[in-house]
Amino acid sequence: MRFRLRLMGPVGLTSALGQDVTPRSRKARGMLALLGTAPGLRMARARLQDLLWSQSPPAQGSASLRQTLHDLRHALDAALIGGDGWAGLDPAAVTVDLRPAPGLAGQPAEFAEGLEIDDPEFEDWLRDMRLALEDRAPARQLPLLIVGEPQGDSAQARMLAKFLLQEAAARAAPLIPARATQMAEAGEGLLVESWCLGQPDDRVLVMMVLRDFASGTQLWAQHYPLSSALHDLRRASGALAMTMIHTARQAGQGGWMLYPLPDLFSFSRSRLLAADRHLQQAEGAVPGALRAFLRYTLIIERQGADPRALLEEAEAHCRRAFEAAPGDPIVLAICSLMRSWRGEVAGALDLARLACRLSPGHDMAHLALSQALNDAGRDSDALTTILRADAGPMAVLGQASWQMRRAVAQLRLGRLAEAEAAAATALAYAP
């Protein structure tokens, strides 16, 4: 079994199946950090004792060292090796990940983040290691999605445009990924500009322009006629979010870490596995949840040799994503879908409803809620729910999934002609 030891950010150890096997003991995590950065992944036992138990009597420090190595062996099994006076990690069984990575908010992740061991020798080693790693090439920052203040002579028109822009940016940023902001900070990304004009019939004409922030080059422009009707605003917001995602992909190819969304919403085993390899390089809750979602797709499409193992991996990704971002609607929705697959109807409903409360109209949240409502026998509510969620960026990218969800709800209601039409549309998107 091959393990992955992640040291940028909190110390984390995962198995080949994606299960989190990180030891709870701080000293054990500290030992992982020591061994993971040692030459050849091995260190003298005396040195380990000096760094972790420098203030303990020698006999007590030696006993503590043996106990911690025992705890590590429980997690690593044969991947923890040793010899005469030394202990180490088997390089053939453990991959050490020291790649610079952004944290959840886009800031550079710190080496062994949050690891506090009350030993002056270890504290000195940790400080020196962090300084040494800071001298490397800086972590790649998330691109910015800068939403400028709408321009126009009507306060009502400006407010409507601002509502549209902020909601679209909130939907697009987690899927690029980018850091949405209203401040023109230094960095790369997209600048969203808008001009709005009030119309005699209380409608608003909004002109949107997307520019490359670094160069000022115009990448896209489009005008939208808007009304204050919530349905119209959500459709326009979904369309604009989709445009932001596509424009970011066009502008950032080769430079930004972009999520492989077209592959993620495909039904091709090779493309799904390629998306998984790509997402494995990303840190944070959303990419972890998306890795669970693609395993969910592999399971329901019967494209995995071992569905049980895929389910365990998906649930491990969901668990870590939920622990990192329990208020993210994408994370909650995917966790809800996994509960539905397990037949845990009440849990699936709770998670999907929370996602919808946190982000009303969110396409993935409504997909999960529709599934859970069908499972609960509330077929009419399930259809109403999915019909509200066909304009968001994830629904546009994953038309086949959203259309099939609609078809299932219609089929259970006996609306066979409508169900057949929705299924035919799904087939057209995913032949």
Coordinates of C-alpha atoms in Angstrom, one line a residue:
M1 CA 0.0 0.0 0.0
R2 CA 1.3 3.5 -0.9
F3 CA 0.8 6.3 1.5
R4 CA 0.8 10.1 0.8
L5 CA 2.3 12.3 3.5
R6 CA 1.2 15.9 3.1
L7 CA 3.4 18.4 5.0
M8 CA 2.3 21.8 3.5
G9 CA -0.7 22.8 5.6
P10 CA -1.7 20.5 8.5
V11 CA 0.3 17.2 8.6
G12 CA -1.9 14.6 6.8
L13 CA -1.4 11.0 6.1
T14 CA -3.7 9.2 3.6
S15 CA -3.8 5.6 2.4
A16 CA -3.9 4.4 -1.2
L17 CA -7.7 4.3 -0.9
G18 CA -7.8 8.0 0.2
Q19 CA -8.6 7.2 3.8
D20 CA -7.3 9.6 6.4
V21 CA -4.9 7.7 8.7
T22 CA -3.2 10.7 10.3
P23 CA -2.3 9.9 13.9
R24 CA -4.0 12.0 16.5
S25 CA -0.9 12.3 18.7
R26 CA 0.9 15.6 18.2
K27 CA 4.3 13.8 18.8
A28 CA 3.4 11.2 16.2
R29 CA 2.6 14.0 13.7
G30 CA 5.8 15.7 14.6
M31 CA 7.7 12.5 14.0
L32 CA 6.1 12.3 10.6
A33 CA 7.3 15.8 9.8
L34 CA 10.8 15.0 11.0
L35 CA 11.1 11.7 9.0
G36 CA 9.3 13.2 5.9
T37 CA 12.0 15.9 5.6
A38 CA 15.0 13.9 6.7
P39 CA 17.6 12.7 4.1
G40 CA 16.5 9.3 2.8
L41 CA 13.4 9.6 5.0
R42 CA 15.3 8.2 7.9
M43 CA 16.7 9.7 11.1
A44 CA 18.7 8.4 14.1
R45 CA 16.5 7.4 17.0
A46 CA 18.7 9.5 19.4
R47 CA 18.1 12.5 17.2
L48 CA 14.3 11.9 17.2
Q49 CA 14.4 11.7 21.0
D50 CA 16.4 14.9 21.3
L51 CA 14.0 16.8 19.1
L52 CA 10.8 15.6 20.7
W53 CA 11.6 14.8 24.3
S54 CA 14.6 17.0 25.1
Q55 CA 13.3 17.9 28.5
S56 CA 12.5 14.4 29.6
P57 CA 14.9 12.1 31.5
P58 CA 16.6 9.8 29.1
A59 CA 14.8 6.6 30.2
Q60 CA 11.4 8.3 30.0
G61 CA 12.3 9.9 26.6
S62 CA 13.3 6.5 25.2
A63 CA 10.1 4.9 26.4
S64 CA 8.0 7.7 24.8
L65 CA 9.9 7.3 21.6
R66 CA 9.1 3.6 21.5
Q67 CA 5.5 4.2 22.2
T68 CA 5.2 6.9 19.4
L69 CA 6.9 4.6 16.9
H70 CA 4.4 1.9 18.0
D71 CA 1.5 4.3 17.3
L72 CA 3.0 5.2 13.9
R73 CA 3.4 1.5 13.0
H74 CA -0.3 1.1 13.6
A75 CA -1.0 3.7 10.9
L76 CA 1.8 2.9 8.5
D77 CA 2.3 -0.9 9.0
A78 CA 5.3 -2.0 7.0
A79 CA 5.9 1.4 5.6
L80 CA 7.6 2.4 8.9
I81 CA 11.0 0.8 8.8
G82 CA 14.0 0.8 11.1
G83 CA 17.4 -0.6 11.7
D84 CA 20.3 -0.4 14.2
G85 CA 19.7 3.0 15.9
W86 CA 17.5 4.5 13.3
A87 CA 13.8 4.8 12.1
G88 CA 12.4 5.9 8.8
L89 CA 9.7 5.8 6.2
D90 CA 10.0 3.3 3.3
P91 CA 10.5 5.6 0.1
A92 CA 8.8 2.9 -2.0
A93 CA 5.7 3.0 0.2
V94 CA 5.4 6.7 1.2
T95 CA 5.1 9.7 -1.1
V96 CA 6.0 12.9 0.7
D97 CA 4.1 16.0 -0.6
L98 CA 6.0 19.2 0.0
R99 CA 4.5 21.1 -2.9
P100 CA 3.6 24.8 -2.2
A101 CA -0.1 24.9 -2.0
P102 CA -2.8 27.6 -1.2
G103 CA -4.9 27.3 2.0
L104 CA -8.7 27.4 2.0
A105 CA -8.7 31.2 1.7
G106 CA -6.0 31.3 -1.0
Q107 CA -3.1 32.3 1.3
P108 CA 0.1 30.1 1.2
A109 CA -0.2 27.1 3.4
E110 CA 2.4 26.8 6.2
F111 CA 4.6 23.8 6.7
A112 CA 3.1 21.6 9.5
E113 CA 0.4 24.2 10.0
G114 CA -1.1 24.1 13.5
L115 CA 1.4 21.6 14.9
E116 CA 2.3 22.7 18.4
I117 CA 4.7 20.6 20.4
D118 CA 6.0 22.0 23.7
D119 CA 9.7 21.2 23.3
P120 CA 12.3 23.9 22.6
E121 CA 14.4 21.7 20.4
F122 CA 11.4 20.8 18.2
E123 CA 10.2 24.4 18.1
D124 CA 13.7 25.6 16.9
W125 CA 13.7 22.8 14.2
L126 CA 10.2 23.7 13.1
R127 CA 11.0 27.4 12.8
D128 CA 14.2 26.7 10.8
M129 CA 12.3 24.4 8.5
R130 CA 9.6 26.9 7.8
L131 CA 12.1 29.6 7.1
A132 CA 14.0 27.3 4.7
L133 CA 10.8 26.4 2.9
E134 CA 9.8 30.0 2.6
D135 CA 13.0 30.6 0.6
R136 CA 11.6 28.3 -2.2
A137 CA 9.5 29.6 -5.0
P138 CA 6.3 31.1 -3.5
A139 CA 3.1 29.1 -3.6
R140 CA 0.9 29.8 -6.6
Q141 CA -1.9 32.1 -5.5
L142 CA -5.4 31.6 -6.6
P143 CA -6.3 34.0 -9.5
L144 CA -8.5 36.9 -8.5
L145 CA -12.1 37.5 -9.6
I146 CA -12.4 41.3 -9.1
V147 CA -16.0 42.6 -9.3
G148 CA -16.0 46.3 -9.9
E149 CA -18.7 48.6 -8.7
P150 CA -21.5 49.0 -11.4
Q151 CA -21.6 52.3 -13.1
G152 CA -24.9 54.1 -14.0
D153 CA -27.1 57.1 -13.1
S154 CA -29.9 55.0 -11.5
A155 CA -29.5 53.7 -8.0
Q156 CA -32.0 50.9 -8.6
A157 CA -30.2 49.9 -11.8
R158 CA -26.9 49.8 -10.0
M159 CA -28.3 47.7 -7.2
L160 CA -29.8 45.2 -9.6
A161 CA -26.5 44.9 -11.5
K162 CA -24.6 44.5 -8.2
F163 CA -26.9 41.7 -7.1
L164 CA -26.3 40.0 -10.4
L165 CA -22.5 40.4 -10.4
Q166 CA -22.0 39.3 -6.8
E167 CA -24.2 36.2 -7.1
A168 CA -22.5 35.2 -10.4
A169 CA -19.0 35.7 -8.9
A170 CA -20.0 33.7 -5.8
R171 CA -21.1 30.8 -8.0
A172 CA -18.1 31.0 -10.4
A173 CA -15.2 31.5 -8.0
P174 CA -15.2 28.0 -6.3
L175 CA -15.3 26.3 -9.7
I176 CA -12.5 28.2 -11.4
P177 CA -11.0 28.2 -8.6
A178 CA -10.5 31.9 -7.9
R179 CA -10.7 34.4 -5.0
A180 CA -13.6 36.7 -5.4
T181 CA -12.9 40.2 -4.2
Q182 CA -14.0 43.8 -4.7
M183 CA -10.5 45.2 -4.1
A184 CA -8.0 45.7 -7.0
E185 CA -5.2 43.7 -5.4
A186 CA -1.9 42.9 -7.0
G187 CA -2.1 39.6 -8.9
E188 CA -3.6 37.8 -11.9
G189 CA -7.2 37.1 -12.7
L190 CA -10.3 38.6 -14.2
L191 CA -11.8 42.0 -13.8
V192 CA -15.6 42.3 -14.1
E193 CA -16.8 45.7 -15.2
S194 CA -20.5 46.8 -15.7
W195 CA -22.5 49.7 -16.9
C196 CA -26.3 49.8 -16.3
L197 CA -29.1 51.9 -17.8
G198 CA -32.7 52.1 -16.4
Q199 CA -35.4 51.5 -19.0
P200 CA -39.0 53.0 -19.0
D201 CA -40.7 49.7 -18.2
D202 CA -38.7 49.3 -15.0
R203 CA -36.3 46.9 -16.7
V204 CA -32.5 47.5 -16.7
L205 CA -30.0 47.1 -19.5
V206 CA -26.7 45.9 -18.1
M207 CA -23.4 45.9 -20.1
M208 CA -20.8 43.4 -18.8
V209 CA -17.2 43.3 -19.7
L210 CA -14.5 40.8 -18.6
R211 CA -10.9 41.8 -18.8
D212 CA -7.6 40.2 -18.0
F213 CA -6.7 42.0 -14.8
A214 CA -2.9 42.1 -15.4
S215 CA -3.0 43.4 -19.0
G216 CA -6.4 45.1 -19.2
T217 CA -7.2 43.1 -22.4
Q218 CA -10.9 42.8 -23.1
L219 CA -11.9 39.1 -23.2
W220 CA -15.6 39.2 -23.4
A221 CA -18.6 41.6 -23.5
Q222 CA -22.3 41.2 -23.5
H223 CA -25.4 43.1 -22.5
Y224 CA -28.3 41.7 -20.5
P225 CA -31.9 43.1 -20.2
L226 CA -32.9 42.5 -16.6
S227 CA -36.0 42.7 -14.5
S228 CA -36.3 42.5 -10.8
A229 CA -38.0 39.1 -11.1
L230 CA -36.0 36.6 -9.1
H231 CA -36.3 34.0 -11.8
D232 CA -34.8 36.3 -14.4
L233 CA -32.0 37.4 -12.1
R234 CA -31.0 33.8 -11.3
R235 CA -31.0 32.8 -15.0
A236 CA -28.8 35.8 -15.8
S237 CA -26.6 35.1 -12.9
G238 CA -26.1 31.4 -14.0
A239 CA -25.3 32.5 -17.5
L240 CA -22.8 35.1 -16.3
A241 CA -21.1 32.6 -13.9
M242 CA -20.7 30.2 -16.7
T243 CA -19.2 32.9 -18.9
M244 CA -16.7 33.8 -16.0
I245 CA -15.7 30.1 -15.8
H246 CA -15.2 29.7 -19.6
T247 CA -13.3 33.1 -19.8
A248 CA -11.0 32.1 -16.9
R249 CA -10.2 28.9 -18.7
Q250 CA -9.4 30.8 -21.9
A251 CA -7.3 33.4 -20.1
G252 CA -5.5 31.1 -17.6
Q253 CA -4.5 28.1 -19.7
G254 CA -1.0 27.1 -18.7
G255 CA -0.8 29.7 -15.9
W256 CA -3.5 29.0 -13.3
M257 CA -4.6 25.9 -11.5
L258 CA -8.0 25.3 -13.1
Y259 CA -10.4 22.6 -12.2
P260 CA -11.1 20.1 -15.0
L261 CA -14.9 20.7 -15.0
P262 CA -15.7 19.4 -18.5
D263 CA -14.0 16.1 -17.6
L264 CA -15.7 16.0 -14.2
F265 CA -19.2 16.1 -15.7
S266 CA -18.4 13.6 -18.4
F267 CA -19.3 9.9 -18.3
S268 CA -16.0 8.7 -19.7
R269 CA -13.9 6.6 -17.3
S270 CA -10.6 7.9 -18.8
R271 CA -11.7 11.5 -18.5
L272 CA -13.0 11.0 -15.0
L273 CA -9.7 9.4 -13.9
A274 CA -7.8 12.3 -15.6
A275 CA -9.9 14.8 -13.7
D276 CA -9.1 12.9 -10.5
R277 CA -5.4 13.1 -11.1
H278 CA -5.7 16.8 -11.8
L279 CA -7.8 17.5 -8.7
Q280 CA -5.3 15.5 -6.5
Q281 CA -2.9 18.4 -7.0
A282 CA -5.3 20.9 -5.5
E283 CA -5.8 21.6 -1.8
G284 CA -9.0 22.6 -0.1
A285 CA -12.5 21.3 0.6
V286 CA -14.1 21.8 -2.9
P287 CA -11.6 19.8 -4.9
G288 CA -11.9 17.0 -2.3
A289 CA -15.7 17.0 -2.6
L290 CA -15.4 17.0 -6.4
R291 CA -13.1 13.9 -6.2
A292 CA -15.9 12.3 -4.2
F293 CA -18.5 13.3 -6.9
L294 CA -16.5 11.8 -9.7
R295 CA -16.2 8.5 -7.8
Y296 CA -20.0 8.7 -7.3
T297 CA -20.3 9.0 -11.1
L298 CA -18.0 6.0 -11.6
I299 CA -20.2 3.9 -9.2
I300 CA -23.6 4.8 -10.7
E301 CA -22.2 4.3 -14.3
R302 CA -20.7 1.0 -13.3
Q303 CA -17.3 2.0 -14.5
G304 CA -15.3 1.0 -11.5
A305 CA -13.9 -2.5 -10.9
D306 CA -14.4 -2.3 -7.2
P307 CA -17.5 -0.2 -6.3
R308 CA -17.1 -0.8 -2.6
A309 CA -13.5 0.6 -2.6
L310 CA -14.7 3.6 -4.7
L311 CA -17.5 4.3 -2.1
E312 CA -15.1 4.2 0.7
E313 CA -12.8 6.6 -1.1
A314 CA -15.7 8.9 -1.9
E315 CA -16.9 8.9 1.7
A316 CA -13.3 9.6 3.0
H317 CA -13.1 12.6 0.6
C318 CA -16.5 13.8 1.7
R319 CA -15.6 13.5 5.4
R320 CA -12.4 15.6 5.0
A321 CA -14.2 18.2 2.8
F322 CA -17.0 18.6 5.3
E323 CA -14.6 18.9 8.2
A324 CA -12.7 21.7 6.3
A325 CA -15.8 23.6 5.0
P326 CA -19.0 22.6 6.7
G327 CA -20.8 25.6 5.2
D328 CA -19.9 25.2 1.6
P329 CA -23.0 24.3 -0.6
I330 CA -21.0 22.2 -3.0
V331 CA -19.5 20.2 -0.2
L332 CA -22.9 19.8 1.5
A333 CA -24.6 18.8 -1.7
I334 CA -22.1 16.1 -2.6
C335 CA -22.2 14.8 1.0
S336 CA -26.0 14.6 0.6
L337 CA -25.7 12.6 -2.6
M338 CA -23.4 10.1 -0.9
R339 CA -25.9 9.8 2.0
S340 CA -28.7 9.1 -0.6
W341 CA -26.6 6.4 -2.2
R342 CA -26.3 4.8 1.2
G343 CA -30.0 5.0 1.6
E344 CA -29.8 7.4 4.6
V345 CA -32.7 9.5 3.5
A346 CA -33.0 11.7 6.6
G347 CA -29.3 12.6 6.6
A348 CA -29.4 13.4 2.9
L349 CA -32.4 15.7 3.3
D350 CA -30.8 17.6 6.2
L351 CA -27.5 18.2 4.3
A352 CA -29.3 19.2 1.0
R353 CA -31.7 21.5 2.8
L354 CA -28.8 23.2 4.6
A355 CA -27.0 23.7 1.3
C356 CA -30.2 25.3 -0.2
R357 CA -30.6 27.6 2.9
L358 CA -27.0 28.7 2.7
S359 CA -27.2 29.3 -1.1
P360 CA -30.8 29.5 -2.4
G361 CA -31.0 28.4 -6.0
H362 CA -27.7 26.6 -6.0
D363 CA -27.8 24.1 -8.8
M364 CA -25.8 21.3 -7.1
A365 CA -27.7 21.8 -3.8
H366 CA -31.1 21.5 -5.7
L367 CA -29.8 18.4 -7.5
A368 CA -29.1 16.7 -4.2
L369 CA -32.3 17.9 -2.6
S370 CA -34.4 16.6 -5.5
Q371 CA -32.7 13.2 -5.1
A372 CA -33.3 13.1 -1.4
L373 CA -37.0 14.1 -1.8
N374 CA -37.5 11.4 -4.4
D375 CA -36.0 8.9 -1.9
A376 CA -38.4 10.2 0.7
G377 CA -41.4 9.6 -1.6
R378 CA -42.0 13.3 -2.1
D379 CA -42.0 13.1 -5.9
S380 CA -43.9 16.3 -6.7
D381 CA -41.5 18.3 -4.4
A382 CA -38.6 16.6 -6.1
L383 CA -39.7 17.8 -9.5
T384 CA -40.3 21.3 -8.4
T385 CA -36.9 21.5 -6.8
I386 CA -35.0 20.3 -9.8
L387 CA -36.9 22.6 -12.1
R388 CA -35.5 25.6 -10.1
A389 CA -31.9 24.6 -10.7
D390 CA -31.3 24.3 -14.4
A391 CA -29.5 27.7 -15.0
G392 CA -26.5 27.5 -12.7
P393 CA -23.0 26.8 -14.0
M394 CA -22.8 23.2 -12.7
A395 CA -26.2 22.4 -14.2
V396 CA -25.1 23.8 -17.6
L397 CA -21.9 21.8 -17.5
G398 CA -23.7 18.7 -16.3
Q399 CA -26.9 18.9 -18.4
A400 CA -27.2 15.1 -18.7
S401 CA -27.3 14.6 -14.9
W402 CA -29.8 17.4 -14.3
Q403 CA -32.0 16.2 -17.2
M404 CA -32.0 12.6 -15.9
R405 CA -32.9 13.9 -12.4
R406 CA -35.9 15.7 -13.9
A407 CA -36.9 12.6 -15.9
V408 CA -36.8 10.4 -12.8
A409 CA -39.1 12.8 -10.9
Q410 CA -41.5 13.0 -13.8
L411 CA -41.5 9.2 -14.3
R412 CA -42.5 8.7 -10.7
L413 CA -45.3 11.1 -11.1
G414 CA -46.6 9.3 -14.2
R415 CA -45.8 12.2 -16.5
L416 CA -44.3 9.8 -19.1
A417 CA -44.2 12.0 -22.2
E418 CA -42.3 14.7 -20.2
A419 CA -40.0 12.1 -18.7
E420 CA -39.2 10.6 -22.1
A421 CA -38.4 14.1 -23.5
A422 CA -36.1 14.9 -20.6
A423 CA -34.3 11.5 -20.9
A424 CA -33.9 12.1 -24.6
T425 CA -32.3 15.4 -23.9
A426 CA -29.9 13.7 -21.4
L427 CA -29.0 11.1 -24.0
A428 CA -28.2 13.9 -26.5
Y429 CA -25.7 15.4 -24.0
A430 CA -24.2 12.0 -23.0
P431 CA -24.7 9.5 -25.8

